[in-house]
XYZ file of C-alpha atoms in Angstrom:
465
model
C 0.068 -0.062 -0.054
C 3.009 2.269 0.626
C 4.262 1.881 -2.999
C 1.516 4.093 -4.535
C 2.167 7.291 -2.268
C 5.942 6.729 -2.714
C 5.417 6.498 -6.391
C 3.255 9.579 -6.479
C 5.790 11.512 -4.517
C 8.567 10.427 -6.921
C 6.306 11.565 -9.727
C 5.492 14.910 -8.082
C 9.346 15.550 -7.533
C 9.924 14.861 -11.180
C 7.086 17.026 -12.388
C 7.727 19.966 -10.030
C 10.885 21.372 -11.599
C 9.248 21.210 -15.045
C 6.136 23.123 -13.652
C 8.384 25.784 -12.149
C 10.284 26.073 -15.422
C 6.967 26.429 -17.487
C 5.785 28.928 -15.050
C 8.996 30.853 -15.379
C 8.812 30.722 -19.097
C 5.165 31.843 -18.977
C 6.089 34.967 -16.838
C 9.135 35.714 -19.115
C 6.859 35.666 -22.160
C 4.412 37.939 -20.330
C 7.277 40.228 -19.143
C 8.703 40.417 -22.841
C 6.778 43.497 -24.137
C 7.291 45.475 -21.060
C 10.940 44.617 -20.854
C 11.347 45.492 -24.511
C 9.757 48.945 -24.020
C 11.878 49.572 -20.978
C 15.034 48.775 -23.083
C 13.607 50.897 -26.017
C 13.088 53.799 -23.670
C 16.412 53.688 -22.050
C 18.120 53.878 -25.640
C 15.760 56.384 -27.277
C 14.452 58.839 -24.618
C 15.112 62.311 -25.475
C 15.859 63.596 -22.062
C 18.403 60.952 -21.708
C 20.018 62.032 -25.035
C 20.139 65.400 -23.665
C 21.706 64.478 -20.413
C 24.208 62.307 -22.386
C 25.342 65.414 -24.208
C 26.059 66.825 -20.695
C 28.108 63.947 -19.868
C 30.087 64.184 -23.077
C 30.671 67.780 -22.195
C 31.977 66.735 -18.695
C 34.281 64.333 -20.376
C 35.791 66.911 -22.538
C 36.324 69.241 -19.388
C 38.475 66.347 -17.992
C 40.659 66.285 -21.198
C 40.791 70.108 -20.884
C 42.072 69.856 -17.329
C 44.684 67.257 -18.317
C 46.123 69.818 -20.816
C 47.188 72.151 -18.054
C 49.780 70.018 -17.113
C 51.562 70.367 -20.435
C 53.300 73.325 -22.012
C 51.474 76.203 -23.576
C 53.007 77.656 -26.816
C 51.810 81.123 -28.100
C 52.897 83.473 -30.641
C 53.021 87.118 -29.539
C 53.976 90.124 -31.700
C 53.860 93.945 -31.050
C 54.621 96.969 -33.117
C 54.817 100.465 -31.575
C 54.807 104.057 -32.920
C 55.596 106.682 -30.192
C 56.143 110.445 -30.063
C 56.661 112.572 -27.050
C 56.717 111.178 -23.272
C 59.621 110.929 -21.109
C 63.285 111.448 -22.577
C 66.866 110.987 -21.325
C 69.464 113.479 -22.061
C 72.842 112.155 -23.137
C 75.657 114.819 -22.970
C 77.839 113.449 -25.691
C 78.753 116.942 -27.033
C 79.768 118.101 -23.527
C 81.936 115.016 -23.157
C 83.479 114.837 -26.612
C 83.787 118.429 -27.836
C 86.579 119.434 -25.733
C 88.415 116.293 -26.786
C 87.794 117.035 -30.446
C 88.879 120.664 -30.135
C 92.152 119.483 -28.444
C 92.745 116.929 -31.337
C 91.990 119.589 -34.065
C 94.721 121.893 -32.439
C 97.181 119.079 -32.430
C 96.670 117.921 -35.848
C 95.993 121.455 -37.212
C 92.817 120.441 -38.878
C 89.058 120.166 -38.549
C 88.741 116.559 -38.900
C 86.894 116.304 -35.497
C 83.885 118.505 -35.775
C 81.767 119.531 -32.847
C 78.741 117.481 -32.047
C 75.424 118.259 -30.182
C 74.122 116.688 -27.130
C 71.595 113.801 -27.739
C 68.084 113.433 -26.467
C 66.316 110.026 -26.753
C 62.733 109.356 -25.698
C 61.936 106.239 -23.666
C 58.910 105.117 -25.670
C 60.229 103.031 -28.675
C 59.244 104.379 -32.042
C 58.819 102.400 -35.103
C 59.783 99.314 -33.000
C 58.681 95.597 -33.419
C 58.811 92.691 -31.023
C 58.022 89.311 -32.204
C 58.297 86.202 -29.924
C 57.325 82.619 -29.448
C 56.607 81.961 -25.702
C 56.546 78.485 -24.220
C 55.263 78.393 -20.578
C 54.814 75.126 -18.361
C 53.872 74.902 -14.831
C 56.333 72.882 -12.661
C 54.601 72.885 -9.256
C 51.029 74.107 -9.163
C 48.512 72.098 -6.884
C 45.491 73.894 -8.448
C 46.151 72.126 -11.738
C 45.928 68.645 -10.123
C 42.930 69.578 -7.918
C 41.015 71.120 -10.856
C 41.555 67.814 -12.661
C 40.100 65.916 -9.726
C 37.061 68.284 -9.507
C 36.348 67.764 -13.276
C 36.651 64.005 -12.935
C 34.181 64.009 -9.997
C 31.824 66.209 -11.929
C 31.784 63.954 -14.683
C 30.998 61.110 -12.260
C 28.302 63.210 -10.883
C 26.745 63.762 -14.297
C 26.745 59.936 -14.854
C 25.001 59.419 -11.512
C 22.400 61.950 -12.298
C 21.841 60.094 -15.702
C 21.331 56.695 -13.704
C 18.950 58.421 -11.521
C 16.810 59.561 -14.401
C 17.148 56.160 -16.027
C 15.888 54.559 -13.015
C 13.119 57.031 -12.852
C 12.296 56.376 -16.436
C 12.085 52.571 -15.861
C 9.198 53.282 -13.142
C 7.508 55.812 -15.570
C 7.547 53.342 -18.593
C 6.113 50.571 -16.357
C 3.512 52.868 -15.000
C 2.494 53.986 -18.317
C 2.523 50.414 -19.543
C 0.186 49.280 -16.697
C -2.126 52.306 -17.353
C -2.375 51.201 -20.853
C -2.961 47.659 -19.852
C -5.925 48.814 -17.746
C -7.442 50.616 -20.708
C -6.986 47.505 -22.947
C -8.574 45.222 -20.451
C -11.416 47.635 -19.750
C -12.094 47.762 -23.639
C -12.427 43.951 -23.279
C -14.699 44.107 -20.380
C -17.025 46.764 -21.774
C -17.064 44.798 -25.099
C -18.141 41.819 -23.129
C -20.612 43.965 -21.246
C -21.988 45.324 -24.669
C -22.516 41.654 -25.781
C -24.606 41.091 -22.730
C -26.735 44.059 -23.009
C -27.386 43.444 -26.875
C -28.310 40.040 -26.001
C -30.611 41.508 -23.327
C -32.096 43.866 -25.764
C -32.687 40.931 -28.354
C -34.207 39.034 -25.596
C -36.675 41.739 -24.499
C -37.690 42.496 -27.985
C -38.462 38.783 -28.594
C -40.550 38.840 -25.476
C -42.332 41.961 -26.660
C -43.042 40.501 -30.038
C -44.489 37.528 -28.454
C -46.761 39.611 -26.113
C -44.703 38.582 -23.093
C -42.624 41.652 -22.612
C -43.061 45.329 -21.808
C -42.248 48.364 -23.954
C -40.471 49.958 -20.918
C -38.058 46.879 -20.623
C -37.240 47.443 -24.322
C -36.654 51.107 -23.778
C -34.484 50.247 -20.677
C -32.376 47.866 -22.596
C -31.929 50.114 -25.571
C -30.550 52.864 -22.989
C -28.216 50.249 -21.423
C -26.745 49.397 -24.924
C -26.229 53.131 -25.478
C -24.665 53.714 -22.186
C -22.155 50.777 -22.710
C -21.388 52.028 -26.158
C -20.508 55.433 -24.788
C -18.333 53.940 -22.077
C -16.645 51.574 -24.703
C -15.918 54.522 -26.897
C -14.318 56.435 -23.885
C -12.210 53.454 -22.938
C -10.937 53.487 -26.776
C -10.165 57.246 -26.412
C -8.233 56.753 -23.061
C -6.382 53.740 -24.760
C -5.067 56.000 -27.346
C -3.901 58.491 -24.691
C -2.008 55.927 -22.679
C -0.397 54.473 -25.624
C 0.689 57.993 -26.719
C 2.202 58.621 -23.257
C 4.074 55.365 -23.491
C 5.274 56.095 -27.080
C 6.405 59.571 -26.016
C 8.703 57.979 -23.318
C 10.147 55.737 -25.968
C 10.534 58.589 -28.375
C 8.319 56.859 -30.913
C 5.549 58.349 -33.061
C 2.496 58.887 -30.631
C 0.104 56.736 -32.771
C 2.295 53.651 -32.959
C 0.678 50.671 -31.736
C 1.645 49.233 -28.154
C 1.457 45.460 -27.347
C -0.302 44.953 -23.990
C 0.218 41.654 -22.250
C -1.117 41.080 -18.564
C 2.197 40.589 -16.668
C 2.483 38.101 -13.681
C 3.362 39.457 -10.382
C 7.014 39.091 -9.294
C 7.715 35.741 -7.695
C 9.137 37.328 -4.504
C 6.190 40.098 -4.127
C 4.893 38.281 -1.113
C 8.165 38.132 0.419
C 8.805 41.808 -0.100
C 5.354 42.792 1.413
C 5.676 40.547 4.316
C 9.197 41.950 5.235
C 9.131 44.259 8.175
C 12.750 45.093 8.094
C 14.017 48.530 6.967
C 13.881 48.790 3.110
C 17.367 48.936 1.758
C 18.210 52.264 -0.003
C 22.162 51.901 -0.219
C 21.846 51.494 -4.058
C 19.966 54.660 -4.724
C 21.848 56.836 -6.970
C 21.043 59.998 -5.069
C 23.127 58.745 -2.263
C 25.977 58.235 -4.669
C 25.490 61.737 -6.092
C 25.616 63.037 -2.500
C 28.804 61.101 -1.895
C 30.342 62.559 -5.035
C 29.223 66.176 -4.246
C 30.680 65.711 -0.703
C 34.050 64.671 -2.351
C 33.856 67.644 -4.725
C 33.490 69.858 -1.544
C 36.505 68.155 -0.136
C 38.485 68.884 -3.339
C 37.438 72.650 -3.036
C 38.678 72.616 0.552
C 41.985 71.230 -0.804
C 41.821 73.999 -3.355
C 41.254 76.559 -0.701
C 44.267 75.267 1.561
C 46.606 75.118 -1.493
C 47.355 78.785 -0.982
C 50.132 77.840 1.507
C 51.948 75.738 -1.190
C 54.274 77.595 -3.675
C 53.635 77.962 -7.444
C 56.620 77.351 -9.691
C 56.492 77.596 -13.479
C 59.073 78.255 -16.255
C 59.092 79.995 -19.573
C 61.185 80.311 -22.728
C 60.955 83.173 -25.277
C 62.487 82.890 -28.952
C 62.184 86.389 -30.076
C 63.322 89.171 -32.382
C 63.393 92.922 -31.796
C 64.425 95.861 -33.955
C 63.671 99.291 -35.389
C 62.263 100.225 -38.838
C 61.579 96.477 -39.475
C 65.340 95.731 -39.779
C 66.162 92.156 -39.322
C 69.812 90.900 -38.743
C 71.834 88.607 -36.670
C 71.525 91.125 -33.610
C 67.700 91.118 -33.774
C 67.246 87.565 -32.628
C 67.610 86.508 -28.886
C 66.089 83.977 -26.574
C 64.926 84.756 -22.978
C 64.089 82.016 -20.284
C 63.410 82.108 -16.694
C 61.614 80.620 -13.721
C 58.797 82.061 -11.791
C 57.874 81.468 -8.135
C 54.877 82.640 -6.384
C 54.243 82.279 -2.674
C 51.725 84.524 -0.788
C 52.881 86.163 2.452
C 49.969 88.164 3.422
C 46.290 88.515 2.262
C 44.808 89.969 5.355
C 43.321 86.488 6.266
C 41.255 86.185 3.190
C 42.567 82.776 2.298
C 42.129 81.476 5.804
C 38.436 82.481 5.818
C 37.974 80.663 2.385
C 39.336 77.636 4.083
C 36.786 77.824 6.833
C 33.928 78.422 4.495
C 34.967 75.298 2.517
C 35.038 73.361 5.726
C 31.581 74.319 6.506
C 30.415 73.261 3.060
C 31.887 69.695 3.693
C 29.851 69.620 7.103
C 26.714 70.755 5.396
C 26.965 67.816 2.718
C 27.378 65.415 5.677
C 24.240 66.599 7.328
C 22.471 66.577 3.956
C 23.477 63.112 3.279
C 22.110 61.878 6.476
C 18.907 63.681 6.049
C 18.438 62.417 2.458
C 19.180 58.873 3.632
C 16.506 59.052 6.298
C 14.101 60.609 3.649
C 14.757 57.742 1.165
C 14.243 55.165 3.944
C 10.912 56.776 4.917
C 9.869 56.989 1.060
C 10.705 53.179 0.805
C 8.842 52.291 3.862
C 5.826 54.260 2.640
C 6.124 52.819 -0.766
C 6.161 49.133 0.829
C 2.975 49.914 2.883
C 1.227 51.346 -0.174
C 1.961 47.991 -2.022
C 0.670 46.026 0.844
C -2.598 48.093 0.836
C -2.847 47.654 -2.901
C -2.377 43.849 -2.519
C -5.266 43.620 -0.075
C -7.390 45.758 -2.323
C -6.653 43.447 -5.132
C -7.523 40.482 -3.180
C -10.863 41.948 -2.063
C -11.823 42.854 -5.616
C -11.036 39.350 -6.825
C -13.275 37.924 -4.184
C -15.912 40.600 -5.052
C -15.495 39.679 -8.732
C -16.100 35.969 -8.013
C -19.166 36.683 -5.959
C -20.539 39.155 -8.668
C -19.883 36.538 -11.538
C -21.882 33.887 -9.424
C -24.612 36.336 -8.586
C -25.009 37.353 -12.206
C -25.280 33.754 -13.337
C -27.999 33.228 -10.782
C -29.965 36.219 -11.523
C -29.684 35.910 -15.263
C -30.862 32.200 -14.904
C -33.637 33.420 -12.668
C -34.583 36.143 -14.998
C -34.933 33.553 -17.939
C -37.073 31.421 -15.761
C -39.252 34.313 -14.589
C -38.003 34.354 -11.030
C -36.000 37.657 -11.213
C -37.038 40.937 -12.630
C -35.287 42.866 -15.364
C -34.013 45.529 -12.909
C -32.257 42.860 -10.931
C -30.686 41.474 -14.069
C -29.446 44.961 -14.892
C -27.940 45.590 -11.515
C -26.387 42.141 -11.474
C -24.720 42.946 -14.915
C -23.536 46.300 -13.757
C -22.173 44.912 -10.548
C -20.363 42.313 -12.578
C -18.871 44.864 -15.046
C -17.938 47.137 -12.175
C -16.150 44.267 -10.202
C -14.247 43.194 -13.329
C -12.992 46.713 -13.990
C -12.173 47.181 -10.237
C -10.206 44.134 -10.200
C -8.261 45.293 -13.279
C -7.625 48.635 -11.683
C -6.528 47.249 -8.347
C -4.003 44.741 -9.938
C -2.548 47.695 -12.102
C -2.278 49.687 -8.909
C -0.482 46.864 -7.214
C 1.841 46.532 -10.149
C 2.524 50.278 -10.108
C 3.102 50.158 -6.236
C 5.615 47.340 -6.720
C 7.305 49.300 -9.551
C 7.523 52.389 -7.330
C 8.940 50.207 -4.411
C 11.537 48.772 -6.998
C 12.254 52.513 -7.710
C 12.671 53.499 -4.152
C 14.960 50.574 -3.235
C 17.007 50.791 -6.555
C 16.287 47.001 -6.887
C 15.831 47.203 -10.752
C 19.184 46.136 -12.373
C 19.904 48.901 -14.846
C 21.862 47.846 -18.097
C 25.166 49.506 -18.526
C 24.978 52.981 -20.053
C 26.039 53.055 -23.672
C 28.997 55.347 -24.464
């Protein structure tokens, strides 16, 4: 007698993995359209493209900062015309004329004429200066710190992009679930239209056979018209929800959207039953705050670097001359070192350091506050998902009861036990409960997507360069 239970147990063990694999396959197929839309949005969303341009700009800023370590070569030229201004008197005549007079007496000739004193202006007239200057920093902490800041700013931009990507995933899922509600509502109202049209034909048949009332036919016609209006409204809302989803994917707004009812995540009950603090360590916002804190520390280092000397070098390959004359004496080179070390600034640099220190402390306090705020949002999101799950369970129970009640009343109406008003109320209750079940499930799915966003549990694909 024990062989049969043992055999059944072995059979169950053999079938269970296949059953789980089939369930996982069904879930994957159901999630396929949504996953494809999420991937397409992450690749084509216009806001992401705009932010990617900002990231590219930040990367160029890093390359620019790296160039500050190398030499700078520039071509400089200057040509001046001058008249007037300060002058210098050179007493050449006073110095040489007595000598020349003595020489003329000794030689008995006038070979040494008298000359006048010379007056030269300081400002060069008809003077050119052409040079190629090469300058390079040898020791400058600002250059290195500036590169570190630019690198962290690029990291901050990337973190902001990831923040928007995660928000975009939630928005795409929410838009998809809203669209799914409208598609399912169209199906429900189409089914309801079939029922009321059948009721209209039935009442017309009764009236034709002398067993019905004109009032029942008129009421049935009004019900058909009412359901047709609601069905048309559902079609209009479906077009709007599809347009919103297409907008997020940067597609034409009128493109068709495939809607497949997704299964709930396999671990959603575990998520909802968990009472521990929701993890928020993976949030990009915290990473951004950490990077911003590091940037403030770099700014503090930059403020403190005033104590360190700045040493640079330069070399000029140049030519100078008057009247555009160029010869071997026009060319020259000039090189040197430049050392800068501040001695006294009235305490200005020290005050800048204190301000930078306060900025670092402010970022620490803000990080603590934002962490608590994110934990609160995650907890509220989880509680919202729990409430949505309970509402979905209640709506399912109500739908089952409404379905059973409608069958009983419809059967009673055809047998003459129940009246037409009861039948209409049962049909309206059934339609309302079906729509409510659809809405509550979508609300639950959106709440789970929001919790996924709050805890950063969705694995984002790597950003494309």
